[in-house]
Amino acid sequence: MNSLIQPPRSCQGFLIAVVVGLTLSGVAQASSESIELGATLPPLLELLERQSPELQAVGHERRAAWERPDVAGALPDPMFTFEEMGISRDDPSLSPSGVGSTRYAFRQTFPIGGKRRLAREVAEAGAAQAEAREHLSRVELRRLVKLAFNEYQYVHAAIQISEELQALVDELERIAQTRYRVGLAPQQDVIKAQTEYIGLQSELLSLERDRRGIVARLNGILGRPANSMLAAPAGWPELPSPVPTLAELQMRIGSNPQLAELNARIQEAQRAETLARRNWIPDITVGTAVVQMGNRAEEFELMLEMNIPLWGGRRSAEQREAASLRNAAEARREAINSRLAGSIGEAWSTLETATRQHELTERTLLPQAELTYQSALASYQTGSVDFATLLDAQRQIRQLRLSLLSLALEQRVQVVELERLVGAEL
């Protein structure tokens, strides 16, 4: 007889329905989250922080580096000595009571002159370099995600424009067909419209190819399978408002992770140079010993030892090495600082120019082109202009709208570049 109490069949059905419903709800929620990924930039950056293998690797390296100061600043291990003397040749024995005497010694070496502190500071400077490298990797990976997302938005918007223009050309073809049927337009107008439509279709295929490539690249940066789906982008990321001035950006160069790593390297070399000089100071070893004879402790000993820094060539070489490394790091810091200042000036100038061109195109050139197109359309319907003029007006609108997209992309590319150069969000 089964001792378990079985619920009624109606209850079993209810429980199964609840479990299935919860499962499907969880799947739907996960699917919804997957579908929404890609619509905006912040979730992509959050996913990068959670699962990027490269960020995980540099994080482990940084944590490992911060364990080294405790190792470098620790005392050396003490030494224990066990000696037996007076072992009989006729009746050899290793028992302490069966030999002439047994000596137990304990020794501890103490580096003096602040060498332990300096060794710890050298290791801390090395750990600071690991932190700067982690920051550099994070900045670079975030830059790649931002660039890929902005390109994704550009291609998506370009596809939308091409599809809208396809519908517009399709309407122009219908107008040309109508005029051709009543003998008001030549057949070449219809053919031109069809050729224009096919050209837009070919460009759509190219844009779709670019879109798939960008999605695969973005998935690769995020550590996802290359064919993972991404939602359609919802719009351009906001530009910083206001954009920092060139002088403000130049003042923020110090937060660049490359400079931070070099500053830590200079500090490491300075501490290593000081430590090399302190190595001329002897270390002291203190010890104590007990001498056992038979079963009794007969003598006690105290010991004081020090090393003699006799071979100065090694220590002089250590000092020269540390000084050369410090000079190299200082020179490299100056070179990178100058290069960063120039790159910031170039990126800021490009951003300013793109912003002005975007405003000019959006507020003046595009409205004028749309008015020109409307005028050409009305004139064509009355036979005042030919179909080629109408197509040229349509192409001008398309070129300006794509130019607006290119300028919007250029603005964001330069913002991302400035963020890389200063090592922080604008």
PDB file of N, CA and C in Angstrom, residues 298-387:
ATOM      1  N   GLU A 298      71.517  21.767  28.924  1.00  0.00           N
ATOM      2  CA  GLU A 298      72.696  22.227  29.652  1.00  0.00           C
ATOM      3  C   GLU A 298      73.073  23.666  29.324  1.00  0.00           C
ATOM      4  N   GLU A 299      72.821  24.117  28.086  1.00  0.00           N
ATOM      5  CA  GLU A 299      73.272  25.446  27.682  1.00  0.00           C
ATOM      6  C   GLU A 299      72.181  26.156  26.873  1.00  0.00           C
ATOM      7  N   PHE A 300      72.234  27.469  26.989  1.00  0.00           N
ATOM      8  CA  PHE A 300      71.369  28.326  26.172  1.00  0.00           C
ATOM      9  C   PHE A 300      72.251  29.312  25.408  1.00  0.00           C
ATOM     10  N   GLU A 301      71.902  29.610  24.168  1.00  0.00           N
ATOM     11  CA  GLU A 301      72.704  30.493  23.330  1.00  0.00           C
ATOM     12  C   GLU A 301      71.846  31.605  22.745  1.00  0.00           C
ATOM     13  N   LEU A 302      72.461  32.742  22.525  1.00  0.00           N
ATOM     14  CA  LEU A 302      71.867  33.857  21.794  1.00  0.00           C
ATOM     15  C   LEU A 302      72.774  34.190  20.623  1.00  0.00           C
ATOM     16  N   MET A 303      72.180  34.553  19.496  1.00  0.00           N
ATOM     17  CA  MET A 303      72.958  34.815  18.290  1.00  0.00           C
ATOM     18  C   MET A 303      72.513  36.119  17.658  1.00  0.00           C
ATOM     19  N   LEU A 304      73.445  36.828  17.083  1.00  0.00           N
ATOM     20  CA  LEU A 304      73.182  38.036  16.298  1.00  0.00           C
ATOM     21  C   LEU A 304      74.056  37.966  15.057  1.00  0.00           C
ATOM     22  N   GLU A 305      73.414  37.975  13.874  1.00  0.00           N
ATOM     23  CA  GLU A 305      74.135  37.880  12.612  1.00  0.00           C
ATOM     24  C   GLU A 305      73.734  39.039  11.709  1.00  0.00           C
ATOM     25  N   MET A 306      74.578  39.362  10.763  1.00  0.00           N
ATOM     26  CA  MET A 306      74.243  40.335   9.725  1.00  0.00           C
ATOM     27  C   MET A 306      74.996  39.991   8.458  1.00  0.00           C
ATOM     28  N   ASN A 307      74.343  40.274   7.340  1.00  0.00           N
ATOM     29  CA  ASN A 307      75.034  40.053   6.079  1.00  0.00           C
ATOM     30  C   ASN A 307      75.962  41.217   5.785  1.00  0.00           C
ATOM     31  N   ILE A 308      76.975  40.965   5.012  1.00  0.00           N
ATOM     32  CA  ILE A 308      77.963  41.992   4.662  1.00  0.00           C
ATOM     33  C   ILE A 308      77.771  42.352   3.192  1.00  0.00           C
ATOM     34  N   PRO A 309      77.307  43.568   2.886  1.00  0.00           N
ATOM     35  CA  PRO A 309      77.094  43.966   1.483  1.00  0.00           C
ATOM     36  C   PRO A 309      78.428  44.215   0.783  1.00  0.00           C
ATOM     37  N   LEU A 310      79.138  43.146   0.562  1.00  0.00           N
ATOM     38  CA  LEU A 310      80.504  43.250   0.058  1.00  0.00           C
ATOM     39  C   LEU A 310      80.548  43.435  -1.455  1.00  0.00           C
ATOM     40  N   TRP A 311      79.672  42.735  -2.178  1.00  0.00           N
ATOM     41  CA  TRP A 311      79.720  42.791  -3.631  1.00  0.00           C
ATOM     42  C   TRP A 311      78.803  43.927  -4.133  1.00  0.00           C
ATOM     43  N   GLY A 312      79.404  45.073  -4.297  1.00  0.00           N
ATOM     44  CA  GLY A 312      78.621  46.263  -4.633  1.00  0.00           C
ATOM     45  C   GLY A 312      78.185  46.336  -6.076  1.00  0.00           C
ATOM     46  N   GLY A 313      78.775  45.545  -6.941  1.00  0.00           N
ATOM     47  CA  GLY A 313      78.411  45.616  -8.357  1.00  0.00           C
ATOM     48  C   GLY A 313      76.947  45.315  -8.594  1.00  0.00           C
ATOM     49  N   ARG A 314      76.427  44.315  -7.890  1.00  0.00           N
ATOM     50  CA  ARG A 314      75.018  43.950  -8.072  1.00  0.00           C
ATOM     51  C   ARG A 314      74.098  45.075  -7.633  1.00  0.00           C
ATOM     52  N   ARG A 315      74.409  45.679  -6.487  1.00  0.00           N
ATOM     53  CA  ARG A 315      73.535  46.738  -5.973  1.00  0.00           C
ATOM     54  C   ARG A 315      73.615  47.994  -6.837  1.00  0.00           C
ATOM     55  N   SER A 316      74.790  48.300  -7.337  1.00  0.00           N
ATOM     56  CA  SER A 316      74.924  49.456  -8.236  1.00  0.00           C
ATOM     57  C   SER A 316      74.142  49.226  -9.522  1.00  0.00           C
ATOM     58  N   ALA A 317      74.182  47.991 -10.033  1.00  0.00           N
ATOM     59  CA  ALA A 317      73.429  47.673 -11.240  1.00  0.00           C
ATOM     60  C   ALA A 317      71.927  47.795 -10.988  1.00  0.00           C
ATOM     61  N   GLU A 318      71.470  47.382  -9.806  1.00  0.00           N
ATOM     62  CA  GLU A 318      70.055  47.514  -9.468  1.00  0.00           C
ATOM     63  C   GLU A 318      69.632  48.980  -9.460  1.00  0.00           C
ATOM     64  N   GLN A 319      70.483  49.858  -8.904  1.00  0.00           N
ATOM     65  CA  GLN A 319      70.171  51.276  -8.880  1.00  0.00           C
ATOM     66  C   GLN A 319      70.112  51.857 -10.291  1.00  0.00           C
ATOM     67  N   ARG A 320      71.085  51.501 -11.111  1.00  0.00           N
ATOM     68  CA  ARG A 320      71.097  52.025 -12.478  1.00  0.00           C
ATOM     69  C   ARG A 320      69.891  51.527 -13.275  1.00  0.00           C
ATOM     70  N   GLU A 321      69.509  50.257 -13.074  1.00  0.00           N
ATOM     71  CA  GLU A 321      68.343  49.713 -13.759  1.00  0.00           C
ATOM     72  C   GLU A 321      67.077  50.468 -13.370  1.00  0.00           C
ATOM     73  N   ALA A 322      66.891  50.682 -12.058  1.00  0.00           N
ATOM     74  CA  ALA A 322      65.686  51.379 -11.595  1.00  0.00           C
ATOM     75  C   ALA A 322      65.650  52.815 -12.114  1.00  0.00           C
ATOM     76  N   ALA A 323      66.822  53.486 -12.138  1.00  0.00           N
ATOM     77  CA  ALA A 323      66.869  54.864 -12.623  1.00  0.00           C
ATOM     78  C   ALA A 323      66.537  54.918 -14.113  1.00  0.00           C
ATOM     79  N   SER A 324      67.035  53.966 -14.885  1.00  0.00           N
ATOM     80  CA  SER A 324      66.746  53.936 -16.324  1.00  0.00           C
ATOM     81  C   SER A 324      65.268  53.679 -16.574  1.00  0.00           C
ATOM     82  N   LEU A 325      64.664  52.778 -15.808  1.00  0.00           N
ATOM     83  CA  LEU A 325      63.239  52.504 -15.964  1.00  0.00           C
ATOM     84  C   LEU A 325      62.407  53.729 -15.609  1.00  0.00           C
ATOM     85  N   ARG A 326      62.824  54.456 -14.581  1.00  0.00           N
ATOM     86  CA  ARG A 326      62.098  55.666 -14.206  1.00  0.00           C
ATOM     87  C   ARG A 326      62.201  56.720 -15.307  1.00  0.00           C
ATOM     88  N   ASN A 327      63.400  56.904 -15.838  1.00  0.00           N
ATOM     89  CA  ASN A 327      63.585  57.889 -16.915  1.00  0.00           C
ATOM     90  C   ASN A 327      62.774  57.505 -18.150  1.00  0.00           C
ATOM     91  N   ALA A 328      62.748  56.212 -18.462  1.00  0.00           N
ATOM     92  CA  ALA A 328      61.989  55.762 -19.629  1.00  0.00           C
ATOM     93  C   ALA A 328      60.496  56.020 -19.433  1.00  0.00           C
ATOM     94  N   ALA A 329      59.984  55.712 -18.236  1.00  0.00           N
ATOM     95  CA  ALA A 329      58.557  55.916 -17.969  1.00  0.00           C
ATOM     96  C   ALA A 329      58.204  57.397 -18.003  1.00  0.00           C
ATOM     97  N   GLU A 330      59.086  58.249 -17.483  1.00  0.00           N
ATOM     98  CA  GLU A 330      58.816  59.688 -17.501  1.00  0.00           C
ATOM     99  C   GLU A 330      58.808  60.223 -18.933  1.00  0.00           C
ATOM    100  N   ALA A 331      59.757  59.757 -19.752  1.00  0.00           N
ATOM    101  CA  ALA A 331      59.795  60.205 -21.148  1.00  0.00           C
ATOM    102  C   ALA A 331      58.570  59.713 -21.898  1.00  0.00           C
ATOM    103  N   ARG A 332      58.185  58.467 -21.652  1.00  0.00           N
ATOM    104  CA  ARG A 332      57.001  57.931 -22.334  1.00  0.00           C
ATOM    105  C   ARG A 332      55.736  58.673 -21.893  1.00  0.00           C
ATOM    106  N   ARG A 333      55.675  59.039 -20.621  1.00  0.00           N
ATOM    107  CA  ARG A 333      54.513  59.798 -20.144  1.00  0.00           C
ATOM    108  C   ARG A 333      54.405  61.147 -20.856  1.00  0.00           C
ATOM    109  N   GLU A 334      55.539  61.826 -21.034  1.00  0.00           N
ATOM    110  CA  GLU A 334      55.508  63.108 -21.737  1.00  0.00           C
ATOM    111  C   GLU A 334      55.069  62.927 -23.185  1.00  0.00           C
ATOM    112  N   ALA A 335      55.569  61.846 -23.816  1.00  0.00           N
ATOM    113  CA  ALA A 335      55.196  61.612 -25.220  1.00  0.00           C
ATOM    114  C   ALA A 335      53.710  61.331 -25.352  1.00  0.00           C
ATOM    115  N   ILE A 336      53.180  60.474 -24.476  1.00  0.00           N
ATOM    116  CA  ILE A 336      51.759  60.136 -24.546  1.00  0.00           C
ATOM    117  C   ILE A 336      50.896  61.336 -24.188  1.00  0.00           C
ATOM    118  N   ASN A 337      51.343  62.131 -23.224  1.00  0.00           N
ATOM    119  CA  ASN A 337      50.582  63.317 -22.839  1.00  0.00           C
ATOM    120  C   ASN A 337      50.461  64.283 -24.015  1.00  0.00           C
ATOM    121  N   SER A 338      51.566  64.471 -24.745  1.00  0.00           N
ATOM    122  CA  SER A 338      51.528  65.362 -25.904  1.00  0.00           C
ATOM    123  C   SER A 338      50.639  64.786 -27.008  1.00  0.00           C
ATOM    124  N   ARG A 339      50.746  63.475 -27.219  1.00  0.00           N
ATOM    125  CA  ARG A 339      49.935  62.851 -28.260  1.00  0.00           C
ATOM    126  C   ARG A 339      48.452  62.923 -27.913  1.00  0.00           C
ATOM    127  N   LEU A 340      48.114  62.708 -26.643  1.00  0.00           N
ATOM    128  CA  LEU A 340      46.717  62.790 -26.226  1.00  0.00           C
ATOM    129  C   LEU A 340      46.172  64.198 -26.403  1.00  0.00           C
ATOM    130  N   ALA A 341      46.988  65.206 -26.071  1.00  0.00           N
ATOM    131  CA  ALA A 341      46.538  66.591 -26.222  1.00  0.00           C
ATOM    132  C   ALA A 341      46.228  66.891 -27.686  1.00  0.00           C
ATOM    133  N   GLY A 342      47.103  66.426 -28.594  1.00  0.00           N
ATOM    134  CA  GLY A 342      46.843  66.639 -30.009  1.00  0.00           C
ATOM    135  C   GLY A 342      45.615  65.900 -30.502  1.00  0.00           C
ATOM    136  N   SER A 343      45.439  64.661 -30.053  1.00  0.00           N
ATOM    137  CA  SER A 343      44.287  63.866 -30.485  1.00  0.00           C
ATOM    138  C   SER A 343      42.987  64.464 -29.970  1.00  0.00           C
ATOM    139  N   ILE A 344      43.002  64.975 -28.744  1.00  0.00           N
ATOM    140  CA  ILE A 344      41.800  65.613 -28.188  1.00  0.00           C
ATOM    141  C   ILE A 344      41.440  66.855 -29.011  1.00  0.00           C
ATOM    142  N   GLY A 345      42.447  67.649 -29.359  1.00  0.00           N
ATOM    143  CA  GLY A 345      42.175  68.832 -30.173  1.00  0.00           C
ATOM    144  C   GLY A 345      41.585  68.472 -31.529  1.00  0.00           C
ATOM    145  N   GLU A 346      42.121  67.411 -32.146  1.00  0.00           N
ATOM    146  CA  GLU A 346      41.608  66.980 -33.458  1.00  0.00           C
ATOM    147  C   GLU A 346      40.176  66.463 -33.354  1.00  0.00           C
ATOM    148  N   ALA A 347      39.911  65.611 -32.351  1.00  0.00           N
ATOM    149  CA  ALA A 347      38.561  65.052 -32.205  1.00  0.00           C
ATOM    150  C   ALA A 347      37.550  66.145 -31.863  1.00  0.00           C
ATOM    151  N   TRP A 348      37.945  67.078 -31.012  1.00  0.00           N
ATOM    152  CA  TRP A 348      37.022  68.159 -30.635  1.00  0.00           C
ATOM    153  C   TRP A 348      36.701  69.033 -31.845  1.00  0.00           C
ATOM    154  N   SER A 349      37.705  69.337 -32.648  1.00  0.00           N
ATOM    155  CA  SER A 349      37.471  70.149 -33.844  1.00  0.00           C
ATOM    156  C   SER A 349      36.553  69.431 -34.828  1.00  0.00           C
ATOM    157  N   THR A 350      36.771  68.138 -35.011  1.00  0.00           N
ATOM    158  CA  THR A 350      35.911  67.360 -35.915  1.00  0.00           C
ATOM    159  C   THR A 350      34.478  67.318 -35.402  1.00  0.00           C
ATOM    160  N   LEU A 351      34.308  67.165 -34.087  1.00  0.00           N
ATOM    161  CA  LEU A 351      32.973  67.145 -33.493  1.00  0.00           C
ATOM    162  C   LEU A 351      32.267  68.481 -33.695  1.00  0.00           C
ATOM    163  N   GLU A 352      32.977  69.575 -33.473  1.00  0.00           N
ATOM    164  CA  GLU A 352      32.374  70.901 -33.631  1.00  0.00           C
ATOM    165  C   GLU A 352      31.946  71.125 -35.080  1.00  0.00           C
ATOM    166  N   THR A 353      32.812  70.733 -36.023  1.00  0.00           N
ATOM    167  CA  THR A 353      32.473  70.915 -37.432  1.00  0.00           C
ATOM    168  C   THR A 353      31.267  70.071 -37.822  1.00  0.00           C
ATOM    169  N   ALA A 354      31.244  68.814 -37.377  1.00  0.00           N
ATOM    170  CA  ALA A 354      30.113  67.938 -37.697  1.00  0.00           C
ATOM    171  C   ALA A 354      28.820  68.485 -37.111  1.00  0.00           C
ATOM    172  N   THR A 355      28.882  69.066 -35.920  1.00  0.00           N
ATOM    173  CA  THR A 355      27.685  69.632 -35.292  1.00  0.00           C
ATOM    174  C   THR A 355      27.150  70.803 -36.113  1.00  0.00           C
ATOM    175  N   ARG A 356      28.047  71.666 -36.554  1.00  0.00           N
ATOM    176  CA  ARG A 356      27.607  72.813 -37.361  1.00  0.00           C
ATOM    177  C   ARG A 356      27.038  72.359 -38.710  1.00  0.00           C
ATOM    178  N   GLN A 357      27.704  71.392 -39.342  1.00  0.00           N
ATOM    179  CA  GLN A 357      27.208  70.890 -40.623  1.00  0.00           C
ATOM    180  C   GLN A 357      25.845  70.225 -40.461  1.00  0.00           C
ATOM    181  N   HIS A 358      25.655  69.515 -39.347  1.00  0.00           N
ATOM    182  CA  HIS A 358      24.369  68.863 -39.096  1.00  0.00           C
ATOM    183  C   HIS A 358      23.261  69.907 -38.958  1.00  0.00           C
ATOM    184  N   GLU A 359      23.544  70.971 -38.203  1.00  0.00           N
ATOM    185  CA  GLU A 359      22.544  72.028 -38.021  1.00  0.00           C
ATOM    186  C   GLU A 359      22.226  72.702 -39.355  1.00  0.00           C
ATOM    187  N   LEU A 360      23.267  72.986 -40.163  1.00  0.00           N
ATOM    188  CA  LEU A 360      23.051  73.636 -41.450  1.00  0.00           C
ATOM    189  C   LEU A 360      22.223  72.756 -42.379  1.00  0.00           C
ATOM    190  N   THR A 361      22.543  71.470 -42.425  1.00  0.00           N
ATOM    191  CA  THR A 361      21.809  70.558 -43.307  1.00  0.00           C
ATOM    192  C   THR A 361      20.367  70.399 -42.861  1.00  0.00           C
ATOM    193  N   GLU A 362      20.175  70.239 -41.552  1.00  0.00           N
ATOM    194  CA  GLU A 362      18.834  69.977 -41.034  1.00  0.00           C
ATOM    195  C   GLU A 362      17.931  71.201 -41.141  1.00  0.00           C
ATOM    196  N   ARG A 363      18.482  72.387 -40.884  1.00  0.00           N
ATOM    197  CA  ARG A 363      17.635  73.581 -40.809  1.00  0.00           C
ATOM    198  C   ARG A 363      17.499  74.316 -42.139  1.00  0.00           C
ATOM    199  N   THR A 364      18.486  74.144 -43.027  1.00  0.00           N
ATOM    200  CA  THR A 364      18.469  74.942 -44.259  1.00  0.00           C
ATOM    201  C   THR A 364      18.454  74.086 -45.515  1.00  0.00           C
ATOM    202  N   LEU A 365      19.467  73.237 -45.683  1.00  0.00           N
ATOM    203  CA  LEU A 365      19.634  72.530 -46.955  1.00  0.00           C
ATOM    204  C   LEU A 365      18.511  71.537 -47.212  1.00  0.00           C
ATOM    205  N   LEU A 366      18.160  70.729 -46.209  1.00  0.00           N
ATOM    206  CA  LEU A 366      17.116  69.733 -46.427  1.00  0.00           C
ATOM    207  C   LEU A 366      15.744  70.365 -46.670  1.00  0.00           C
ATOM    208  N   PRO A 367      15.315  71.365 -45.885  1.00  0.00           N
ATOM    209  CA  PRO A 367      14.023  72.006 -46.208  1.00  0.00           C
ATOM    210  C   PRO A 367      14.004  72.610 -47.615  1.00  0.00           C
ATOM    211  N   GLN A 368      15.128  73.213 -48.050  1.00  0.00           N
ATOM    212  CA  GLN A 368      15.171  73.768 -49.393  1.00  0.00           C
ATOM    213  C   GLN A 368      15.054  72.671 -50.454  1.00  0.00           C
ATOM    214  N   ALA A 369      15.732  71.536 -50.212  1.00  0.00           N
ATOM    215  CA  ALA A 369      15.654  70.425 -51.161  1.00  0.00           C
ATOM    216  C   ALA A 369      14.236  69.865 -51.239  1.00  0.00           C
ATOM    217  N   GLU A 370      13.536  69.801 -50.096  1.00  0.00           N
ATOM    218  CA  GLU A 370      12.158  69.300 -50.110  1.00  0.00           C
ATOM    219  C   GLU A 370      11.239  70.249 -50.859  1.00  0.00           C
ATOM    220  N   LEU A 371      11.472  71.564 -50.689  1.00  0.00           N
ATOM    221  CA  LEU A 371      10.676  72.532 -51.447  1.00  0.00           C
ATOM    222  C   LEU A 371      10.963  72.412 -52.947  1.00  0.00           C
ATOM    223  N   THR A 372      12.231  72.212 -53.273  1.00  0.00           N
ATOM    224  CA  THR A 372      12.595  72.037 -54.686  1.00  0.00           C
ATOM    225  C   THR A 372      11.914  70.811 -55.273  1.00  0.00           C
ATOM    226  N   TYR A 373      11.875  69.722 -54.484  1.00  0.00           N
ATOM    227  CA  TYR A 373      11.234  68.497 -54.976  1.00  0.00           C
ATOM    228  C   TYR A 373       9.733  68.724 -55.189  1.00  0.00           C
ATOM    229  N   GLN A 374       9.074  69.360 -54.230  1.00  0.00           N
ATOM    230  CA  GLN A 374       7.637  69.611 -54.387  1.00  0.00           C
ATOM    231  C   GLN A 374       7.356  70.481 -55.603  1.00  0.00           C
ATOM    232  N   SER A 375       8.225  71.465 -55.828  1.00  0.00           N
ATOM    233  CA  SER A 375       8.055  72.322 -56.997  1.00  0.00           C
ATOM    234  C   SER A 375       8.276  71.536 -58.286  1.00  0.00           C
ATOM    235  N   ALA A 376       9.310  70.669 -58.289  1.00  0.00           N
ATOM    236  CA  ALA A 376       9.588  69.867 -59.481  1.00  0.00           C
ATOM    237  C   ALA A 376       8.457  68.886 -59.747  1.00  0.00           C
ATOM    238  N   LEU A 377       7.886  68.301 -58.686  1.00  0.00           N
ATOM    239  CA  LEU A 377       6.781  67.364 -58.863  1.00  0.00           C
ATOM    240  C   LEU A 377       5.571  68.051 -59.482  1.00  0.00           C
ATOM    241  N   ALA A 378       5.248  69.235 -58.959  1.00  0.00           N
ATOM    242  CA  ALA A 378       4.102  69.972 -59.512  1.00  0.00           C
ATOM    243  C   ALA A 378       4.357  70.384 -60.961  1.00  0.00           C
ATOM    244  N   SER A 379       5.614  70.798 -61.221  1.00  0.00           N
ATOM    245  CA  SER A 379       5.948  71.215 -62.589  1.00  0.00           C
ATOM    246  C   SER A 379       5.921  70.028 -63.547  1.00  0.00           C
ATOM    247  N   TYR A 380       6.355  68.852 -63.092  1.00  0.00           N
ATOM    248  CA  TYR A 380       6.329  67.680 -63.968  1.00  0.00           C
ATOM    249  C   TYR A 380       4.904  67.275 -64.304  1.00  0.00           C
ATOM    250  N   GLN A 381       4.029  67.371 -63.320  1.00  0.00           N
ATOM    251  CA  GLN A 381       2.635  66.993 -63.571  1.00  0.00           C
ATOM    252  C   GLN A 381       1.960  67.937 -64.558  1.00  0.00           C
ATOM    253  N   THR A 382       2.501  69.149 -64.669  1.00  0.00           N
ATOM    254  CA  THR A 382       1.948  70.085 -65.656  1.00  0.00           C
ATOM    255  C   THR A 382       2.778  70.135 -66.927  1.00  0.00           C
ATOM    256  N   GLY A 383       3.867  69.321 -66.950  1.00  0.00           N
ATOM    257  CA  GLY A 383       4.704  69.255 -68.143  1.00  0.00           C
ATOM    258  C   GLY A 383       5.722  70.351 -68.259  1.00  0.00           C
ATOM    259  N   SER A 384       5.975  71.103 -67.165  1.00  0.00           N
ATOM    260  CA  SER A 384       6.928  72.215 -67.218  1.00  0.00           C
ATOM    261  C   SER A 384       8.374  71.746 -67.135  1.00  0.00           C
ATOM    262  N   VAL A 385       8.637  70.632 -66.452  1.00  0.00           N
ATOM    263  CA  VAL A 385       9.996  70.091 -66.349  1.00  0.00           C
ATOM    264  C   VAL A 385       9.961  68.623 -66.751  1.00  0.00           C
ATOM    265  N   ASP A 386      11.150  68.100 -67.090  1.00  0.00           N
ATOM    266  CA  ASP A 386      11.219  66.697 -67.478  1.00  0.00           C
ATOM    267  C   ASP A 386      11.388  65.808 -66.252  1.00  0.00           C
ATOM    268  N   PHE A 387      11.299  64.501 -66.486  1.00  0.00           N
ATOM    269  CA  PHE A 387      11.360  63.531 -65.387  1.00  0.00           C
ATOM    270  C   PHE A 387      12.755  63.468 -64.760  1.00  0.00           C
TER     271      PHE A 387
END
